Tab-separated table of C-alpha atoms in Angstrom:
chain	number	residue	atom	x	y	z
A	845	MET	CA	85.380	76.061	106.404
A	846	LYS	CA	83.888	73.710	103.852
A	847	GLY	CA	81.626	72.199	106.535
A	848	VAL	CA	80.507	75.677	107.628
A	849	ARG	CA	79.595	76.622	104.055
A	850	LYS	CA	77.597	73.426	103.614
A	851	ARG	CA	75.743	74.051	106.866
A	852	ILE	CA	74.897	77.624	105.868
A	853	SER	CA	73.674	76.519	102.425
A	854	PHE	CA	71.551	73.787	104.020
A	855	ARG	CA	69.919	76.177	106.503
A	856	ILE	CA	69.145	78.825	103.870
A	857	GLY	CA	67.735	76.123	101.576
A	858	LEU	CA	65.645	74.839	104.479
A	859	ILE	CA	64.273	78.343	105.073
A	860	PHE	CA	63.248	78.711	101.423
A	861	THR	CA	61.610	75.261	101.462
A	862	ALA	CA	59.671	76.121	104.619
A	863	ILE	CA	58.482	79.392	103.070
A	864	VAL	CA	57.249	77.657	99.911
A	865	MET	CA	55.506	74.899	101.872
A	866	GLY	CA	53.976	77.483	104.189
A	867	GLU	CA	52.598	79.419	101.239
A	868	ILE	CA	50.952	76.292	99.837
A	869	LEU	CA	49.432	75.271	103.166
A	870	VAL	CA	48.163	78.770	103.997
A	871	THR	CA	46.644	79.212	100.542
A	872	VAL	CA	44.866	75.862	100.631
A	873	GLY	CA	43.715	76.440	104.234
A	874	ILE	CA	42.212	79.870	103.544
A	875	ALA	CA	40.529	78.627	100.379
A	876	SER	CA	39.003	75.713	102.327
A	877	LEU	CA	37.750	77.955	105.163
A	878	LEU	CA	36.067	80.276	102.713
A	879	SER	CA	34.629	77.531	100.565
A	880	GLY	CA	31.178	78.309	101.987
A	881	LEU	CA	31.352	81.831	100.676
A	882	LEU	CA	32.470	80.817	97.221
A	883	ASP	CA	28.978	79.673	96.190
A	884	ILE	CA	27.415	82.922	97.471
A	885	THR	CA	29.690	85.179	95.483
A	886	GLY	CA	29.417	83.030	92.378
A	887	ILE	CA	33.202	82.855	91.944
A	888	SER	CA	34.701	79.431	91.397
A	889	ALA	CA	37.046	77.889	93.932
A	890	THR	CA	39.854	77.848	91.372
A	891	VAL	CA	39.680	81.622	90.942
A	892	TRP	CA	39.744	82.176	94.710
A	893	LEU	CA	42.712	79.821	94.951
A	894	TRP	CA	44.593	81.849	92.358
A	895	ILE	CA	43.755	85.147	94.106
A	896	PHE	CA	44.910	83.974	97.520
A	897	SER	CA	47.978	82.320	96.029
A	898	ILE	CA	49.036	85.576	94.346
A	899	LEU	CA	48.400	87.697	97.456
A	900	ILE	CA	50.158	85.345	99.854
A	901	GLY	CA	52.958	84.654	97.366
A	902	GLY	CA	53.534	88.395	96.954
A	903	ALA	CA	53.691	88.937	100.714
A	904	LEU	CA	56.115	86.053	101.186
A	905	SER	CA	58.237	87.233	98.254
A	906	TRP	CA	58.534	90.655	99.894
A	907	TYR	CA	59.549	88.987	103.162
A	908	VAL	CA	62.184	86.833	101.456
A	909	ASN	CA	63.581	89.822	99.552
A	910	HIS	CA	63.700	91.999	102.661
A	911	ARG	CA	65.100	89.400	105.061
A	912	ILE	CA	67.415	87.305	102.861
A	913	LEU	CA	68.030	88.648	99.360
A	914	LYS	CA	68.538	92.303	100.327
A	915	PRO	CA	71.283	91.510	102.896
A	916	ILE	CA	72.990	89.324	100.294
A	917	THR	CA	72.822	92.177	97.759
A	918	ARG	CA	74.351	94.558	100.326
A	919	LEU	CA	77.130	92.053	100.932
A	920	SER	CA	77.786	91.739	97.195
A	921	ASP	CA	78.041	95.536	96.803
A	922	ALA	CA	80.402	95.752	99.777
A	923	MET	CA	82.602	92.997	98.318
A	924	ASP	CA	82.839	94.936	95.045
A	925	ARG	CA	84.081	97.971	96.993
A	926	VAL	CA	86.676	95.853	98.794
A	927	ALA	CA	87.817	94.367	95.477
A	928	ALA	CA	88.344	97.942	94.242
A	929	GLY	CA	90.721	98.595	97.170
A	930	GLU	CA	88.338	100.240	99.661
A	931	PHE	CA	89.017	98.447	102.948
A	932	ASN	CA	87.126	100.750	105.339
A	933	VAL	CA	83.802	99.056	104.560
A	934	THR	CA	81.764	97.683	107.466
A	935	LEU	CA	78.312	96.089	107.499
A	936	ALA	CA	75.783	96.122	110.326
A	937	SER	CA	73.022	93.513	110.377
A	938	HIS	CA	69.975	93.118	112.630
A	939	SER	CA	68.739	90.100	110.717
A	940	ARG	CA	67.094	87.342	112.717
A	941	ILE	CA	68.769	84.779	110.460
A	942	ARG	CA	71.886	83.623	112.267
A	943	GLU	CA	73.777	82.768	109.050
A	944	ILE	CA	73.349	86.307	107.702
A	945	ARG	CA	74.683	87.772	110.955
A	946	ASN	CA	77.644	85.377	110.918
A	947	ILE	CA	78.514	86.236	107.324
A	948	TYR	CA	78.446	89.971	108.125
A	949	GLU	CA	80.636	89.468	111.195
A	950	LYS	CA	83.199	87.498	109.189
A	951	PHE	CA	83.140	90.143	106.448
A	952	ASN	CA	83.823	92.909	108.989
A	953	LEU	CA	86.640	90.822	110.463
A	954	MET	CA	88.151	90.383	106.990
A	955	THR	CA	88.036	94.111	106.138
A	956	GLY	CA	89.507	94.950	109.546
A	957	GLU	CA	92.471	92.658	108.897
A	958	LEU	CA	92.918	94.110	105.415
A	959	ARG	CA	92.914	97.648	106.849
A	960	SER	CA	95.532	96.678	109.421
A	961	THR	CA	97.720	95.070	106.754
A	962	GLU	CA	97.391	98.089	104.468
A	963	ILE	CA	98.320	100.504	107.273
A	964	LEU	CA	101.297	98.346	108.262
A	965	GLN	CA	102.491	98.132	104.668
A	966	ARG	CA	102.027	101.868	104.095
A	967	ASP	CA	103.907	102.786	107.287
A	968	PHE	CA	106.706	100.346	106.458
A	969	ILE	CA	107.179	101.764	102.951
A	970	SER	CA	107.052	105.338	104.252
A	971	ASN	CA	109.576	104.690	107.029
A	972	VAL	CA	111.960	102.831	104.737
A	973	SER	CA	111.698	105.599	102.154
A	974	HIS	CA	112.585	108.186	104.783
A	975	GLU	CA	115.615	106.163	105.828
A	976	ILE	CA	117.038	105.628	102.343
A	977	LYS	CA	116.391	109.149	101.019
A	978	THR	CA	119.445	110.650	102.751
A	979	PRO	CA	122.020	108.073	101.519
A	980	ILE	CA	120.569	108.278	98.010
A	981	ASN	CA	121.050	112.051	97.986
A	982	ALA	CA	124.596	111.570	99.268
A	983	ILE	CA	125.405	109.042	96.525
A	984	GLU	CA	123.977	111.379	93.879
A	985	GLY	CA	126.090	114.243	95.205
A	986	TYR	CA	129.327	112.236	95.236
A	987	VAL	CA	128.684	110.827	91.747
A	988	THR	CA	128.076	114.350	90.454
A	989	LEU	CA	131.430	115.388	91.909
A	990	LEU	CA	133.114	112.394	90.268
A	991	GLN	CA	131.601	113.386	86.930
A	992	SER	CA	133.250	116.812	87.110
A	993	THR	CA	136.729	115.488	87.958
A	994	GLU	CA	139.521	115.134	85.442
A	995	ASN	CA	141.561	112.070	84.459
A	996	ILE	CA	138.589	109.721	83.942
A	997	ASP	CA	138.515	107.598	80.831
A	998	GLU	CA	135.524	106.994	78.535
A	999	THR	CA	134.504	103.721	80.190
A	1000	GLU	CA	134.534	105.275	83.660
A	1001	GLU	CA	132.460	108.182	82.389
A	1002	ILE	CA	129.841	105.760	81.029
A	1003	TYR	CA	129.684	103.960	84.396
A	1004	ILE	CA	129.317	107.260	86.254
A	1005	GLU	CA	126.466	108.360	83.974
A	1006	LYS	CA	124.650	105.057	84.545
A	1007	ILE	CA	125.076	105.306	88.326
A	1008	LEU	CA	123.820	108.887	88.262
A	1009	LEU	CA	120.829	107.986	86.070
A	1010	ASN	CA	119.727	105.107	88.282
A	1011	THR	CA	120.338	107.093	91.457
A	1012	ARG	CA	118.073	109.863	90.187
A	1013	ARG	CA	115.419	107.306	89.247
A	1014	LEU	CA	115.591	105.825	92.726
A	1015	SER	CA	115.463	109.302	94.252
A	1016	GLU	CA	112.354	110.081	92.188
A	1017	LEU	CA	110.730	106.834	93.316
A	1018	VAL	CA	111.404	107.608	96.977
A	1019	GLY	CA	110.066	111.140	96.529
A	1020	ASN	CA	106.869	109.813	94.936
A	1021	ILE	CA	106.372	107.266	97.730
A	1022	LEU	CA	106.768	109.947	100.396
A	1023	LEU	CA	104.384	112.281	98.578
A	1024	LEU	CA	101.836	109.472	98.205
A	1025	SER	CA	102.153	108.696	101.909
A	1026	LYS	CA	101.486	112.327	102.806
A	1027	LEU	CA	98.468	112.436	100.504
A	1028	GLU	CA	96.987	109.254	101.956
A	1029	ASN	CA	97.521	110.525	105.502
A	1030	CYS	CA	95.930	113.872	104.537
A	1031	SER	CA	98.993	115.769	105.816
A	1032	ILE	CA	99.036	118.098	102.774
A	1033	GLU	CA	96.622	120.983	102.429
A	1034	ALA	CA	94.810	121.282	99.108
A	1035	GLY	CA	94.585	125.080	99.337
A	1036	GLY	CA	97.156	127.505	98.018
A	1037	THR	CA	97.171	130.509	95.728
A	1038	CYS	CA	95.543	131.733	92.523
A	1039	PHE	CA	97.571	130.896	89.429
A	1040	ARG	CA	97.175	130.483	85.676
A	1041	LEU	CA	96.557	126.867	84.728
A	1042	ASP	CA	97.545	127.401	81.097
A	1043	GLU	CA	100.933	128.834	82.092
A	1044	GLN	CA	101.595	125.945	84.465
A	1045	ILE	CA	100.760	123.402	81.748
A	1046	ARG	CA	103.097	125.174	79.286
A	1047	LEU	CA	105.838	125.055	81.925
A	1048	ALA	CA	105.275	121.295	82.306
A	1049	ILE	CA	105.679	120.894	78.534
A	1050	MET	CA	108.959	122.814	78.568
A	1051	LEU	CA	110.335	120.782	81.488
A	1052	LEU	CA	109.741	117.623	79.448
A	1053	GLU	CA	111.429	119.058	76.346
A	1054	PRO	CA	114.421	116.658	76.333
A	1055	LYS	CA	112.082	113.650	76.261
A	1056	TRP	CA	109.751	114.809	73.486
A	1057	GLN	CA	112.576	116.246	71.403
A	1058	GLU	CA	114.347	112.885	71.548
A	1059	LYS	CA	111.243	111.218	70.043
A	1060	GLU	CA	110.680	114.096	67.570
A	1061	LEU	CA	107.117	114.622	68.785
A	1062	GLY	CA	104.843	117.483	67.797
A	1063	PHE	CA	102.276	119.237	70.006
A	1064	ASP	CA	98.786	120.443	69.154
A	1065	VAL	CA	98.055	122.853	72.017
A	1066	GLU	CA	94.912	124.906	72.637
A	1067	LEU	CA	94.823	126.310	76.170
A	1068	GLU	CA	92.349	128.919	77.338
A	1069	GLU	CA	93.566	131.518	79.825
A	1070	LEU	CA	92.107	130.080	83.027
A	1071	THR	CA	92.883	130.873	86.657
A	1072	TYR	CA	92.622	128.326	89.466
A	1073	TYR	CA	92.971	128.519	93.240
A	1074	GLY	CA	94.863	125.564	94.671
A	1075	ASN	CA	98.181	123.954	95.483
A	1076	THR	CA	100.530	124.739	92.598
A	1077	GLY	CA	103.087	122.081	93.508
A	1078	LEU	CA	100.552	119.249	93.651
A	1079	LEU	CA	98.849	120.122	90.373
A	1080	CYS	CA	102.230	120.439	88.678
A	1081	HIS	CA	102.706	116.722	89.482
A	1082	VAL	CA	99.429	115.964	87.694
A	1083	TRP	CA	100.276	117.808	84.461
A	1084	SER	CA	103.879	116.526	84.372
A	1085	ASN	CA	102.721	112.931	84.827
A	1086	LEU	CA	99.927	113.013	82.246
A	1087	ILE	CA	101.990	114.807	79.612
A	1088	GLY	CA	105.005	112.614	80.401
A	1089	ASN	CA	102.893	109.476	79.889
A	1090	ALA	CA	101.638	110.821	76.561
A	1091	VAL	CA	105.224	111.413	75.473
A	1092	LYS	CA	106.299	107.976	76.721
A	1093	PHE	CA	103.614	106.032	74.844
A	1094	SER	CA	103.542	108.096	71.652
A	1095	PRO	CA	105.336	106.653	68.606
A	1096	ARG	CA	108.374	108.444	67.271
A	1097	GLY	CA	107.316	111.391	65.140
A	1098	GLY	CA	103.792	111.338	66.586
A	1099	GLU	CA	101.718	114.168	68.024
A	1100	VAL	CA	100.418	114.967	71.525
A	1101	THR	CA	97.175	116.939	71.760
A	1102	LEU	CA	96.505	119.215	74.751
A	1103	ARG	CA	93.284	121.086	75.483
A	1104	LEU	CA	92.245	123.358	78.368
A	1105	TRP	CA	88.776	124.860	78.490
A	1106	GLU	CA	86.009	126.072	80.786
A	1107	GLU	CA	82.753	124.138	81.036
A	1108	GLY	CA	80.161	125.679	83.354
A	1109	GLU	CA	81.509	125.430	86.898
A	1110	ARG	CA	84.340	123.119	85.835
A	1111	LEU	CA	87.796	123.612	84.391
A	1112	CYS	CA	88.699	120.814	81.978
A	1113	PHE	CA	92.065	119.580	80.721
A	1114	SER	CA	92.714	116.726	78.305
A	1115	VAL	CA	95.875	115.143	76.913
A	1116	ALA	CA	95.772	112.627	74.044
A	1117	ASP	CA	98.524	110.570	72.433
A	1118	GLN	CA	98.769	108.394	69.327
A	1119	GLY	CA	99.970	105.244	71.059
A	1120	GLU	CA	98.428	101.788	71.214
A	1121	GLY	CA	95.672	102.719	73.689
A	1122	ILE	CA	94.697	101.113	76.983
A	1123	SER	CA	93.593	97.496	77.233
A	1124	PRO	CA	90.467	96.697	79.317
A	1125	GLU	CA	92.624	94.963	81.938
A	1126	VAL	CA	94.874	98.009	82.310
A	1127	GLN	CA	91.852	100.347	82.529
A	1128	LYS	CA	90.664	98.481	85.629
A	1129	ARG	CA	93.991	98.810	87.441
A	1130	MET	CA	95.760	101.857	85.991
A	1131	PHE	CA	95.311	103.924	89.179
A	1132	GLN	CA	96.721	101.187	91.463
A	1133	GLN	CA	100.101	101.650	93.102
A	1134	PHE	CA	103.142	100.290	91.231
A	1135	TYR	CA	100.971	98.891	88.408
A	1136	GLN	CA	102.415	99.199	84.908
A	1137	GLY	CA	100.330	97.843	82.067
A	1138	ASP	CA	103.033	98.106	79.398
A	1139	SER	CA	106.080	96.055	80.403
A	1140	SER	CA	108.123	97.531	77.544
A	1141	HIS	CA	108.231	100.886	79.383
A	1142	LYS	CA	108.992	99.622	82.892
A	1143	ALA	CA	112.488	101.057	82.765
A	1144	GLU	CA	110.978	104.548	82.263
A	1145	GLY	CA	108.705	104.681	85.321
A	1146	ASN	CA	107.761	103.219	88.670
A	1147	GLY	CA	103.991	102.788	88.393
A	1148	LEU	CA	103.139	105.602	90.821
A	1149	GLY	CA	102.424	108.466	88.432
A	1150	LEU	CA	98.718	107.876	87.814
A	1151	THR	CA	98.187	106.874	91.446
A	1152	LEU	CA	99.645	110.203	92.565
A	1153	ALA	CA	97.576	112.111	90.005
A	1154	LYS	CA	94.384	110.399	91.208
A	1155	ARG	CA	95.151	111.058	94.901
A	1156	ILE	CA	95.992	114.711	94.234
A	1157	LEU	CA	92.799	115.275	92.273
A	1158	ASP	CA	90.752	113.523	94.976
A	1159	LEU	CA	92.269	115.937	97.492
A	1160	CYS	CA	91.415	118.893	95.249
A	1161	GLY	CA	87.868	117.663	94.631
A	1162	GLY	CA	88.662	116.884	90.988
A	1163	GLU	CA	88.241	113.839	88.766
A	1164	ILE	CA	90.293	112.011	86.144
A	1165	PHE	CA	89.169	109.616	83.408
A	1166	GLY	CA	91.054	107.586	80.814
A	1167	GLU	CA	89.610	106.387	77.508
A	1168	ASN	CA	90.686	104.992	74.161
A	1169	LEU	CA	90.212	106.987	70.971
A	1170	ARG	CA	88.641	105.561	67.826
A	1171	GLU	CA	91.498	106.803	65.669
A	1172	GLY	CA	94.046	105.207	68.015
A	1173	GLY	CA	95.798	106.241	71.163
A	1174	CYS	CA	94.225	107.241	74.455
A	1175	ARG	CA	93.078	110.410	76.179
A	1176	PHE	CA	93.081	111.410	79.831
A	1177	THR	CA	90.656	114.112	80.932
A	1178	VAL	CA	90.844	116.064	84.193
A	1179	TYR	CA	87.944	118.009	85.708
A	1180	LEU	CA	88.521	120.632	88.398
A	1181	GLN	CA	85.755	122.444	90.249
A	1182	LYS	CA	85.951	126.221	90.494
A	1183	THR	CA	86.696	127.210	94.077
A	1184	GLU	CA	84.781	129.833	96.074
A	1185	LYS	CA	87.880	132.000	96.465
A	1186	LEU	CA	88.358	131.937	92.714
A	1187	ASN	CA	84.732	132.908	92.062
A	1188	LYS	CA	85.064	135.910	94.395
A	1189	THR	CA	88.086	137.274	92.566
């Protein structure tokens, strides 16, 4: 590989050298051929040399940009997309430069292998999740029965509660993986029914009541009465995750701010907390699967919440953005487009 890279660099350098030498020779040759005309026009040979040098240099610069630099720029943009997790990128090249064609072919081979690996990994996780979901549900059911039996001492009750807690966490993880798999395979329809967004968000707040009451959090809520046409179950995942994250990262006794409003053809929702904010490194990767930027809260989640929210909103044609606030904490904002069925109602 090192020898191949050296050979490619040598050939591209040789091409640039040939272009520069060609420009010099062509400029000098044309200026010499027209030297008889220079006296007639009254323009000095130096001026003509500059004119031809600029014209020929401009033409050669365009050629270099079109044949060499532009393909390299396309490759750089494609590599940025791959680095962001988009593996379905392919590049087609009709360049006469063999090295450019070879680089494109190797890039397409790399993305093809990455796609295959991603599909294999996704199918493996999905199949394993399907297999372990049933025994997890059985364990949870039996532990619940044990909890309701008599003649268990305090220590046994503590063990049962811990088993039940971790079983439910594992069950939630498996459920999220299966939902993510369905979203990525586009096996869930985004459509649904008309419903009130503000009522659904209030319901999400109430479902999280044990968590925010434990931290003695307050809520500053301003929700407009807005109706949306879509999948109620999927969007409920979005609100529960975003509000749950705000509760998780807020300090004890803090406040969570919720807003829902209409902005032209968009419906907007924002949730802000008073936590420590999001570091630049976390901002780059916060929508990746299983990524958790704050290790102190790993026991409270599985790193799939924001990934699910992003996938659901992509399916619904919506967007989500995260940002830090000047006064501290962070804010997530969701934008949903009004649907045609909603506009007709």
